[in-house]
Structures are given as C-alpha cells and as structure tokens.
Amino acid sequence: MANAKAGTRLYLLPGTLSEANRRQMVAFLQESSTEGLSPGDIQTAFSKNKKFGHL
C-alpha cells in the first residue's frame, strides 16, 4: 500500500497467465498508462516517477 501511495501503479494480474501473456499484458499496461501524459498535466506522484508494480 505504501508503494501505491508513493505513486507506483500497481496491477494485479491473474496467476493463470502464461509467462508470454503476462509479459504482453505488462507491456500493454505500461504503454497505455504513459502514452497520454504531457508536461501540462496535473502532476501526481505517478506522473513524476512512472513506477509500476505487478502482482
């Protein structure tokens, strides 16, 4: 929880995903979370650090 409050985006992925599907999902989530960010946006802990976590 402390990581989330510090701005880390945390994604819960099902344990039933194959390793290849997990890597594909992680890449998609990271890209979709950062592609629309611009310098004029409201600055949040995530937009400053862009850290990700996956469980």
CSV table of C-alpha atoms in Angstrom, one decimal:
chain,number,residue,atom,x,y,z
A,1,MET,CA,0.0,0.0,0.0
A,2,ALA,CA,2.9,2.4,0.7
A,3,ASN,CA,4.2,2.0,-2.8
A,4,ALA,CA,0.8,2.9,-4.2
A,5,LYS,CA,0.6,6.0,-2.1
A,6,ALA,CA,4.1,6.9,-3.3
A,7,GLY,CA,2.8,6.8,-6.9
A,8,THR,CA,3.6,3.3,-8.1
A,9,ARG,CA,0.9,2.0,-10.4
A,10,LEU,CA,0.1,-1.5,-9.1
A,11,TYR,CA,-1.6,-4.0,-11.4
A,12,LEU,CA,-3.0,-7.3,-10.2
A,13,LEU,CA,-2.5,-10.0,-12.9
A,14,PRO,CA,-4.1,-13.5,-12.7
A,15,GLY,CA,-1.7,-16.2,-11.8
A,16,THR,CA,-3.1,-18.3,-14.6
A,17,LEU,CA,-1.5,-16.2,-17.3
A,18,SER,CA,1.4,-17.8,-19.2
A,19,GLU,CA,4.7,-16.1,-19.0
A,20,ALA,CA,4.4,-14.8,-22.6
A,21,ASN,CA,0.9,-13.5,-21.9
A,22,ARG,CA,2.0,-11.9,-18.6
A,23,ARG,CA,4.9,-10.0,-20.4
A,24,GLN,CA,2.5,-8.9,-23.2
A,25,MET,CA,-0.1,-7.6,-20.6
A,26,VAL,CA,2.6,-5.8,-18.6
A,27,ALA,CA,3.9,-4.1,-21.8
A,28,PHE,CA,0.4,-3.0,-22.7
A,29,LEU,CA,-0.5,-1.7,-19.3
A,30,GLN,CA,2.8,0.3,-19.1
A,31,GLU,CA,2.3,1.8,-22.5
A,32,SER,CA,-1.3,2.7,-22.1
A,33,SER,CA,-0.6,4.3,-18.7
A,34,THR,CA,2.1,6.6,-20.0
A,35,GLU,CA,1.2,7.4,-23.7
A,36,GLY,CA,-1.2,10.3,-22.9
A,37,LEU,CA,0.9,12.1,-20.2
A,38,SER,CA,2.1,15.5,-21.1
A,39,PRO,CA,4.0,18.2,-19.2
A,40,GLY,CA,0.9,20.4,-18.8
A,41,ASP,CA,-1.0,17.7,-16.9
A,42,ILE,CA,-1.6,17.9,-13.2
A,43,GLN,CA,1.5,16.4,-11.6
A,44,THR,CA,0.9,13.3,-9.4
A,45,ALA,CA,3.3,11.0,-7.7
A,46,PHE,CA,2.9,8.6,-10.6
A,47,SER,CA,3.4,11.2,-13.4
A,48,LYS,CA,6.6,12.3,-11.7
A,49,ASN,CA,8.2,8.9,-11.2
A,50,LYS,CA,6.3,6.5,-13.6
A,51,LYS,CA,6.9,3.4,-11.5
A,52,PHE,CA,5.0,0.1,-12.0
A,53,GLY,CA,4.4,-2.9,-9.9
A,54,HIS,CA,2.8,-6.2,-10.8
A,55,LEU,CA,1.4,-8.9,-8.6
